Short mmCIF file of N, CA and C in Angstrom, two decimals:
data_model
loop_
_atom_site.label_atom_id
_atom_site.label_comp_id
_atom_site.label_asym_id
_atom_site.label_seq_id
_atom_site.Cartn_x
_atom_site.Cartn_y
_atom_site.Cartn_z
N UNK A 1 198.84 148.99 -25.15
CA UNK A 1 199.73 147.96 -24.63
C UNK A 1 199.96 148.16 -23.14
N UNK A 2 200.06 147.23 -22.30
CA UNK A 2 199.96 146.75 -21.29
C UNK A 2 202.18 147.18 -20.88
N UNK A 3 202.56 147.79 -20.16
CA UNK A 3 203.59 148.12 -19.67
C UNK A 3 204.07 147.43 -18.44
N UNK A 4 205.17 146.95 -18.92
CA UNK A 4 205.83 145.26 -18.20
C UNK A 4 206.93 145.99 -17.99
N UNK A 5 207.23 145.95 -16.14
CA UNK A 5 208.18 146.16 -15.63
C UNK A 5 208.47 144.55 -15.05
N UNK A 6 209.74 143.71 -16.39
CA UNK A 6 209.97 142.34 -15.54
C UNK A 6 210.96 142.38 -15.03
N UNK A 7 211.16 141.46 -14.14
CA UNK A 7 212.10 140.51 -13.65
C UNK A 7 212.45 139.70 -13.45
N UNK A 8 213.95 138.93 -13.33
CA UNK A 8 213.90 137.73 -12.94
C UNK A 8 213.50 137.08 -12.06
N UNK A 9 212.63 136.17 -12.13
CA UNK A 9 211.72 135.78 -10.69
C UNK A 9 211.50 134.15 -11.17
N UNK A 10 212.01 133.59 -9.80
CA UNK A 10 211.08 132.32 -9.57
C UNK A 10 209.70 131.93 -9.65
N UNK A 11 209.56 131.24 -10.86
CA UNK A 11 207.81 130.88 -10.43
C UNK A 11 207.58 130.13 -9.06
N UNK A 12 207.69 129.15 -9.06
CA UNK A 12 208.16 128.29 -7.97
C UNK A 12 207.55 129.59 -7.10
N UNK A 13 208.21 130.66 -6.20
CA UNK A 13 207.97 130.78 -5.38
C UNK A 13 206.73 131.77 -5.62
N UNK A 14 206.54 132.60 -6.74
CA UNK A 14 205.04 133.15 -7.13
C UNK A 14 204.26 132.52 -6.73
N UNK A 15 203.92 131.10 -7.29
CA UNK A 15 202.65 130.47 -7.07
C UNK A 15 202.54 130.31 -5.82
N UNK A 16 203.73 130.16 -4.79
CA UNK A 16 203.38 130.52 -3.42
C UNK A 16 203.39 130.84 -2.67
N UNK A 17 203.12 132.42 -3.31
CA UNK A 17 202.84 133.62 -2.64
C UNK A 17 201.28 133.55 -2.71
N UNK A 18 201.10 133.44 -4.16
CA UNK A 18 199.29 133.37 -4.29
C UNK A 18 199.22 132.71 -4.01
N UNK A 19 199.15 131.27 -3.62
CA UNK A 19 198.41 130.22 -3.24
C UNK A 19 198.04 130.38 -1.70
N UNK A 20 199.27 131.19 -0.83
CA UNK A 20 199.38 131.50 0.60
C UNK A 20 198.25 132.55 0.71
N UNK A 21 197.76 133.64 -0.42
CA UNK A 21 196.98 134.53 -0.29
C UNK A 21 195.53 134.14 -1.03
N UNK A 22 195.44 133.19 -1.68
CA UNK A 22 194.34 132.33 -1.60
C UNK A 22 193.91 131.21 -0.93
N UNK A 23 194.57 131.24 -0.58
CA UNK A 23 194.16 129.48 0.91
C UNK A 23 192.63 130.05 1.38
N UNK A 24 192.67 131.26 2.04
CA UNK A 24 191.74 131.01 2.80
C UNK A 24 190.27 131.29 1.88
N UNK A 25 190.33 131.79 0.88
CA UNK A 25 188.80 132.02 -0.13
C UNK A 25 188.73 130.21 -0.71
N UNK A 26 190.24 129.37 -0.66
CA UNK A 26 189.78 128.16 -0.94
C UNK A 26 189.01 127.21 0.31
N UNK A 27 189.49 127.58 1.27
CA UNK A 27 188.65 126.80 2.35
C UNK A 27 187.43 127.23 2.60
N UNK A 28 187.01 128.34 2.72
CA UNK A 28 185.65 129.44 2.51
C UNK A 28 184.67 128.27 1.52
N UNK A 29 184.96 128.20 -0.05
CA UNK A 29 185.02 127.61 -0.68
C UNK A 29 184.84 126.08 -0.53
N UNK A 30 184.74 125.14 0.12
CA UNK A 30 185.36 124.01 0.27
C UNK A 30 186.03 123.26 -0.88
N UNK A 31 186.89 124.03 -1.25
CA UNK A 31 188.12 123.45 -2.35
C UNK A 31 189.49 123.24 -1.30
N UNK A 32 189.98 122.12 -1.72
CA UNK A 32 191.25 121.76 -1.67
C UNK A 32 192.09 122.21 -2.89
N UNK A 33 192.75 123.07 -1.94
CA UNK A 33 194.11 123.55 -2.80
C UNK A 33 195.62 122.89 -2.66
N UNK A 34 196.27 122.58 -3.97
CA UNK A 34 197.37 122.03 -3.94
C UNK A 34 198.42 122.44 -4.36
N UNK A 35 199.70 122.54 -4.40
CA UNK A 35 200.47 123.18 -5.09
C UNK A 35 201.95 122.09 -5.32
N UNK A 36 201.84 121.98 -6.78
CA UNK A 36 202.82 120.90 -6.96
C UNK A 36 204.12 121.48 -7.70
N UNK A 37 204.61 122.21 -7.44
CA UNK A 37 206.37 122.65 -7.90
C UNK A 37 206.81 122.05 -8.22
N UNK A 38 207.25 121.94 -9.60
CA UNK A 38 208.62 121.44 -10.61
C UNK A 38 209.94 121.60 -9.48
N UNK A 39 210.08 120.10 -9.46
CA UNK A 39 211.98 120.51 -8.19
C UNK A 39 212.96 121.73 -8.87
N UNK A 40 213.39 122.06 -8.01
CA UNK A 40 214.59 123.29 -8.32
C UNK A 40 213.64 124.82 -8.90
N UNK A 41 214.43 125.35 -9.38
CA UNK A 41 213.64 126.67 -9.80
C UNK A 41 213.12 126.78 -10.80
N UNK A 42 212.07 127.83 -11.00
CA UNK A 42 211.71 127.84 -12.29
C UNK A 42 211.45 129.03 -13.01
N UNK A 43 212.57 129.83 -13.89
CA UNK A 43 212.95 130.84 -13.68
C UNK A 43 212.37 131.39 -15.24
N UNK A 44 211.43 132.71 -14.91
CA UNK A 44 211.73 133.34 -15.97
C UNK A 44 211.29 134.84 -15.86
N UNK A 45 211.52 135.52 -16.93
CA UNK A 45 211.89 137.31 -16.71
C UNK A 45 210.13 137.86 -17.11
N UNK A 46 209.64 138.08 -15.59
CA UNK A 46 208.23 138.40 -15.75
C UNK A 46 207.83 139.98 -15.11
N UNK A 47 206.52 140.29 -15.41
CA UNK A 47 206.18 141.35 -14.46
C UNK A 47 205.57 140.63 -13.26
N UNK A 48 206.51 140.34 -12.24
CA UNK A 48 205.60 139.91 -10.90
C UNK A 48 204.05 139.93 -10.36
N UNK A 49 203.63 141.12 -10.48
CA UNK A 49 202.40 141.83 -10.12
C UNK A 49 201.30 141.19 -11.76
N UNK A 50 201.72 141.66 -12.55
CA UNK A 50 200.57 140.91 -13.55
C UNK A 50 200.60 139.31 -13.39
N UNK A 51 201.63 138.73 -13.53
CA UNK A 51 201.73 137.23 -13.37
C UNK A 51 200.57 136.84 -12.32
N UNK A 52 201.05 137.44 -11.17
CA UNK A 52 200.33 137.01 -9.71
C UNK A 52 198.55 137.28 -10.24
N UNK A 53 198.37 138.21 -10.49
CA UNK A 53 197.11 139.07 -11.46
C UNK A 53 196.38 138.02 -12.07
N UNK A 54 197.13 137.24 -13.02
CA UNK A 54 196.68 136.61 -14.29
C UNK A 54 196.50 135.21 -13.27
N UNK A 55 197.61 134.88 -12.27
CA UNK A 55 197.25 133.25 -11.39
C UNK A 55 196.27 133.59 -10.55
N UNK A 56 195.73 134.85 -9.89
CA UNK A 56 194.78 134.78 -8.91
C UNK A 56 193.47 134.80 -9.97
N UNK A 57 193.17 135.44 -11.01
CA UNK A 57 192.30 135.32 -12.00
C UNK A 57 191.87 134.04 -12.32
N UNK A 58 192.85 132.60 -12.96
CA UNK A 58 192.86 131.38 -13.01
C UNK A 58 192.31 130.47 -11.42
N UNK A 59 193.09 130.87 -10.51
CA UNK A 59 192.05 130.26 -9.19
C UNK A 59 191.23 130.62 -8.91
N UNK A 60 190.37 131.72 -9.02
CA UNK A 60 188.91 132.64 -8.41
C UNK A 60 188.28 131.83 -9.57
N UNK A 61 188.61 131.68 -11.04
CA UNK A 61 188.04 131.16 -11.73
C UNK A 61 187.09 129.27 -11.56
N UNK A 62 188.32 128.86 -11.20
CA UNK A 62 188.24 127.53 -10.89
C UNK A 62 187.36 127.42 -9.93
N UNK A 63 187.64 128.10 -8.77
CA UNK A 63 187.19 127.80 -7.22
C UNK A 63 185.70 128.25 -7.99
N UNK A 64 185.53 129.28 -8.17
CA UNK A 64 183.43 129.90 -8.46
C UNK A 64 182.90 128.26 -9.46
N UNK A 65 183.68 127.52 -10.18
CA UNK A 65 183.30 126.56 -11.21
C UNK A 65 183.15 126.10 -10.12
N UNK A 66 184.05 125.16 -9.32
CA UNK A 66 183.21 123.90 -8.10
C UNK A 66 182.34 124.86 -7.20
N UNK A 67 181.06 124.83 -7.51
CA UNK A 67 179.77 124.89 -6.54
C UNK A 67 179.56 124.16 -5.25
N UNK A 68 180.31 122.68 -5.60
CA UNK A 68 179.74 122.00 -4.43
C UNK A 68 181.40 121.41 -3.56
N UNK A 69 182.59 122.57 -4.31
CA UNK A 69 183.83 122.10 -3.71
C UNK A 69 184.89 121.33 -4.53
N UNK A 70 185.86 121.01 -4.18
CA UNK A 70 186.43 120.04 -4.67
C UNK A 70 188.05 120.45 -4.84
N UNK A 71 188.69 119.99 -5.88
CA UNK A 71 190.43 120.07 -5.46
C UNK A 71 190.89 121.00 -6.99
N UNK A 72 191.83 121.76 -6.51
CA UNK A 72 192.65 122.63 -7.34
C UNK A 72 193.73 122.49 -7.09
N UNK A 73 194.02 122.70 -8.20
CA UNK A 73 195.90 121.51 -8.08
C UNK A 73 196.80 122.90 -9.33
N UNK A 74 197.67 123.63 -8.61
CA UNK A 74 198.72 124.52 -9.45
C UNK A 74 199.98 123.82 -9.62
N UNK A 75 200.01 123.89 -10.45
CA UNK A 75 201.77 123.24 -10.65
C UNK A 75 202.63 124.22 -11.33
N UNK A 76 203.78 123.86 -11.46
CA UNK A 76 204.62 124.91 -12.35
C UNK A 76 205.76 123.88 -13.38
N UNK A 77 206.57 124.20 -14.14
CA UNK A 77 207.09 123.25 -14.76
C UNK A 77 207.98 123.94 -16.47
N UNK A 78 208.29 123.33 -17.29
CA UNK A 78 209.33 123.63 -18.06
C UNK A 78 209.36 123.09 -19.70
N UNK A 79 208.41 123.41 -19.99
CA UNK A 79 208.28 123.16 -21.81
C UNK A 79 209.18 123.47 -22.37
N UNK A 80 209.99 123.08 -23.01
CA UNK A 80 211.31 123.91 -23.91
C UNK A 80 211.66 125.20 -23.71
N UNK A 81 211.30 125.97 -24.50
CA UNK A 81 211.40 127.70 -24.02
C UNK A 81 210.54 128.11 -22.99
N UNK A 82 209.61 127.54 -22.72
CA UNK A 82 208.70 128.12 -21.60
C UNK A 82 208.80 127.55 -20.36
N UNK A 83 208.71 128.51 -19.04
CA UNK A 83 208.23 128.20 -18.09
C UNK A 83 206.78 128.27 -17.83
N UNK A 84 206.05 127.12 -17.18
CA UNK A 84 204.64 127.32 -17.09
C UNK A 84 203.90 127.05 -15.78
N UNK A 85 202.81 127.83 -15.88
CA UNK A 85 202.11 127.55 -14.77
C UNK A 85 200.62 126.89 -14.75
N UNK A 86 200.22 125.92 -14.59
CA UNK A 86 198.76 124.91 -14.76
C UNK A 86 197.97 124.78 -13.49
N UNK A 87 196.79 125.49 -14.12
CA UNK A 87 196.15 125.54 -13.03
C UNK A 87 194.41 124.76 -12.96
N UNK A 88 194.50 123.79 -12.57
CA UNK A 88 193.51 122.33 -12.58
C UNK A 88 192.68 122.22 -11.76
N UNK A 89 191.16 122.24 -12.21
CA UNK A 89 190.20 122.10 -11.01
C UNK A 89 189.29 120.56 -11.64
N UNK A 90 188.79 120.48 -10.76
CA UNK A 90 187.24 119.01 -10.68
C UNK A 90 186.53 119.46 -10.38
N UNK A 91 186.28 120.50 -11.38
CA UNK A 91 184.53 121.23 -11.49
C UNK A 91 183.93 120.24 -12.76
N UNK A 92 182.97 121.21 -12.97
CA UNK A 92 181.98 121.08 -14.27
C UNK A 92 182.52 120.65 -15.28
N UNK A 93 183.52 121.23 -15.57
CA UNK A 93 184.16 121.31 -17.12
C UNK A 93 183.76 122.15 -18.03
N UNK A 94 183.84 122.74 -19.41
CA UNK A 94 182.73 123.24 -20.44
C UNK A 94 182.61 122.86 -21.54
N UNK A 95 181.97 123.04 -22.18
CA UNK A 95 181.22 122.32 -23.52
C UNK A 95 182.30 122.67 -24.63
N UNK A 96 182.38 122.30 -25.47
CA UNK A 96 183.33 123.21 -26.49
C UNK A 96 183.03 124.39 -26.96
N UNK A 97 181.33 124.86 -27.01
CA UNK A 97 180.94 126.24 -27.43
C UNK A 97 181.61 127.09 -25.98
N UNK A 98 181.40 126.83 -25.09
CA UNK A 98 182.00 127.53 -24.23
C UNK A 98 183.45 127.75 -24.01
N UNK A 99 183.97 126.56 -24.21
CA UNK A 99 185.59 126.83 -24.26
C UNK A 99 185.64 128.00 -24.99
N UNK A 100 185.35 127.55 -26.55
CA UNK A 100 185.65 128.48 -27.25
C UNK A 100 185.29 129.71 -27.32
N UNK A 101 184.76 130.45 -26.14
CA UNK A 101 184.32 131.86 -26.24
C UNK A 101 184.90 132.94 -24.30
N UNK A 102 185.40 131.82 -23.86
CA UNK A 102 186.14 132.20 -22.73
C UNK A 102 186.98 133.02 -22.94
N UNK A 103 187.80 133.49 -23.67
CA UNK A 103 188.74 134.24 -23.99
C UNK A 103 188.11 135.75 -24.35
N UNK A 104 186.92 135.70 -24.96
CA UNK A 104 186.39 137.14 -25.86
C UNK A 104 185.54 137.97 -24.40
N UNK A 105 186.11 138.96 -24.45
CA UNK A 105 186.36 139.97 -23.69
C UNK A 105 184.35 139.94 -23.54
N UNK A 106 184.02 140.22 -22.05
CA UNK A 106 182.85 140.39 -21.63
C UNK A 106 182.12 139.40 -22.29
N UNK A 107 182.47 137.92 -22.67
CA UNK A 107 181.96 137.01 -22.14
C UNK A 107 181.45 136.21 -20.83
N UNK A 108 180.59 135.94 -20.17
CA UNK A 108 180.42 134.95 -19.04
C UNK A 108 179.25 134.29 -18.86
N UNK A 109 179.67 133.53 -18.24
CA UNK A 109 178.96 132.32 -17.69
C UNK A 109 178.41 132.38 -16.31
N UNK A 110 179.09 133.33 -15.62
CA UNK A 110 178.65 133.77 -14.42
C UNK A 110 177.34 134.54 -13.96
N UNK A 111 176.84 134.85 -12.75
CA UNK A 111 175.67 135.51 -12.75
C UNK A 111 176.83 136.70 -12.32
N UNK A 112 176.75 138.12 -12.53
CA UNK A 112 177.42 139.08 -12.07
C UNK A 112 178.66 139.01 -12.55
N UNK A 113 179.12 138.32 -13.69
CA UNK A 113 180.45 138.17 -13.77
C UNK A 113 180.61 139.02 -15.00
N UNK A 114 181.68 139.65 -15.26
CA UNK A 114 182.24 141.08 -15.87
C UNK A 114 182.61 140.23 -17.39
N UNK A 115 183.34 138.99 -17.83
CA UNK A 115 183.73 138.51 -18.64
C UNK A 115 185.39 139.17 -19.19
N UNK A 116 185.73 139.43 -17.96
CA UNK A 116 187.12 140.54 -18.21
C UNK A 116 188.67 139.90 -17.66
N UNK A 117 188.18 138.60 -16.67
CA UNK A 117 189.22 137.99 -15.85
C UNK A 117 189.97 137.03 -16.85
N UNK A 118 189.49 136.02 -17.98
CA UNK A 118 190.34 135.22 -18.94
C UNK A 118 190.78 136.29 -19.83
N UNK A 119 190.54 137.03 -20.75
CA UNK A 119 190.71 137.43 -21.30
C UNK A 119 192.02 138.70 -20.99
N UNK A 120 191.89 139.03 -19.92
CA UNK A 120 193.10 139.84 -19.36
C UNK A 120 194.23 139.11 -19.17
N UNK A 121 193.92 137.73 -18.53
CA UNK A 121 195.17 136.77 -18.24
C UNK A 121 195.31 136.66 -19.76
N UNK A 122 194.71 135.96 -20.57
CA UNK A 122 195.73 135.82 -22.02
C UNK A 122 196.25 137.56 -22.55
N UNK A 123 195.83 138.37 -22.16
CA UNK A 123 196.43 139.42 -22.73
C UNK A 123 197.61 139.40 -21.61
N UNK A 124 198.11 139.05 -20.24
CA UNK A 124 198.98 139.10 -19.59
C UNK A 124 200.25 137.77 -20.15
N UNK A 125 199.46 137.20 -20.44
CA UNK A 125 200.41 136.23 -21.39
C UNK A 125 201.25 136.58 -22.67
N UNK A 126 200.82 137.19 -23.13
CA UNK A 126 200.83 137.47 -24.69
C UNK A 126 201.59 138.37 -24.46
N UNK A 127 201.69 139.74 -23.78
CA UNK A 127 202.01 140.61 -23.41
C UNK A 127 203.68 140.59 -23.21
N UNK A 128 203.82 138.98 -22.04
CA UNK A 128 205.01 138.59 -21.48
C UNK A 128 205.71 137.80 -23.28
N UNK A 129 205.05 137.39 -24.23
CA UNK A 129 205.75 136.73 -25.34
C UNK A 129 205.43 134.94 -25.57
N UNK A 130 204.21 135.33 -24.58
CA UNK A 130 203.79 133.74 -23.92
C UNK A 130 202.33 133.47 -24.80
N UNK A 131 201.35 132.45 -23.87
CA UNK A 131 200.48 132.34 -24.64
C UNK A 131 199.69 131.39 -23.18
N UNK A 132 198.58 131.31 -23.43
CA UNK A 132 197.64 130.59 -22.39
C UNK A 132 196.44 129.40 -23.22
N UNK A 133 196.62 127.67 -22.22
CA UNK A 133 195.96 127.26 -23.30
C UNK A 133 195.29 126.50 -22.42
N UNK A 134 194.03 125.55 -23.03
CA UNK A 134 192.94 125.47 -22.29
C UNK A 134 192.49 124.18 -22.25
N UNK A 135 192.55 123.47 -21.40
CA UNK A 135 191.99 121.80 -21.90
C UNK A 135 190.85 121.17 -21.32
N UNK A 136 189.74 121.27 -21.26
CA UNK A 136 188.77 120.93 -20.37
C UNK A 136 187.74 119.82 -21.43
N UNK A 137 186.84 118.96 -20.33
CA UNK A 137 185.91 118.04 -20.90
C UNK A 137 185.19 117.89 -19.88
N UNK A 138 184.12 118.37 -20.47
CA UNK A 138 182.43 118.05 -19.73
C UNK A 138 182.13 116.88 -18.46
N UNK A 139 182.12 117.33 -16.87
CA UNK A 139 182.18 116.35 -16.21
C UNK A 139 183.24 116.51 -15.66
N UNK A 140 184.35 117.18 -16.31
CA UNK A 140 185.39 115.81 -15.30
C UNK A 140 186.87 117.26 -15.05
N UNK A 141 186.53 118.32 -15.53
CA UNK A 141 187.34 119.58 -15.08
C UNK A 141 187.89 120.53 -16.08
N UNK A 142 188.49 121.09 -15.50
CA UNK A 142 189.43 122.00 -16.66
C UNK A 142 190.87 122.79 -15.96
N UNK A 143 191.65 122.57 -17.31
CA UNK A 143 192.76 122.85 -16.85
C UNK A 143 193.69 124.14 -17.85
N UNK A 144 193.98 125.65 -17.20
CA UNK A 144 194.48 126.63 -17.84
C UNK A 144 196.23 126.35 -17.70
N UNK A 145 196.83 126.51 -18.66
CA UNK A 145 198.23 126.66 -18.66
C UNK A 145 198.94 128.23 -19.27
N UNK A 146 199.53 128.61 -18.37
CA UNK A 146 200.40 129.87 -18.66
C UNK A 146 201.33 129.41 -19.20
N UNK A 147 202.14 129.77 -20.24
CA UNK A 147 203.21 129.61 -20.61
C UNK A 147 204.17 130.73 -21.19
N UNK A 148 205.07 131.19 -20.11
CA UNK A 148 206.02 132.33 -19.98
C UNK A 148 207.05 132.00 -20.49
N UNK A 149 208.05 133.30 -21.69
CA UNK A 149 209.23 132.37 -22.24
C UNK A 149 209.70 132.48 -21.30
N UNK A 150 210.92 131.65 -20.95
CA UNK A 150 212.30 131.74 -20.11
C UNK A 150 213.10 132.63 -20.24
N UNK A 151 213.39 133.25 -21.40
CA UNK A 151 214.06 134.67 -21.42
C UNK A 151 213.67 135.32 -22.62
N UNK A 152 213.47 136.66 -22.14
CA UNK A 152 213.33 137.21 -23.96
C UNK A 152 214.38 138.06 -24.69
#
């Protein structure tokens, strides 16, 4: 088990911390990065450092999917018990055999890629009492959602 020193912390301002420390691998990149914050705060009792971990994992992810560029859009926001974080690109998309095997440890799709970066974020999820879920279609993008409780 994975050892969670949390706190109370704003997502809201997490995502832009990483987003400030990914800007520039997104312009490198030619992705447009966006960041759309739920108004007011969005509060829940996390380990800072894995959170940030598990969102820079979700954008390196996205950004390597657009090859030829394109827009990544983070938001944050408030499901009943959960605070969440969605993180949306206009890449490729994947097939459903692929969805469904993103998660299993040293899977990839990548050339050089370890298959260790999804699979750690849902164990950083799970970890927090949360869960990570996945919505993508062939063509037209894909979109990861964190979902952190609000208090445990």
């Amino acid at each position: 088990r994975m050892t969670l020193e949390p706190t109370p912390s704003d997502l809201n301002q997490l995502v832009e911390e990483v987003a400030d420390f990914f800007a520039p691998q997104a312009t490198v990149s030619q992705v447009r990065l966006h960041v759309a914050p739920r108004q007011g705060e969005v509060r829940a009792e996390v380990d800072v450092r894995l959170v940030k971990q598990a969102l820079l994992n979700l954008m390196l992810n996205a950004t390597q999917a657009m090859t030829q560029g394109g827009e990544l859009i983070v938001r944050t926001g408030v499901e009943g018990d959960f605070a969440c974080i969605s993180v949306t690109d206009t890449g490729p998309g994947m097939s459903q055999d692929v969805a469904g095997k993103v998660f299993e440890a040293y899977y990839s799709t990548k050339k050089g890629g370890t298959g260790l970066g999804l699979p750690l974020t849902r164990r950083i999820a799970e970890e927090h009492g949360g869960r990570i879920d996945l919505k993508t279609e062939p063509g037209k993008g894909s979109s990861f959602t964190l979902y952190l409780p609000v208090k445990h």
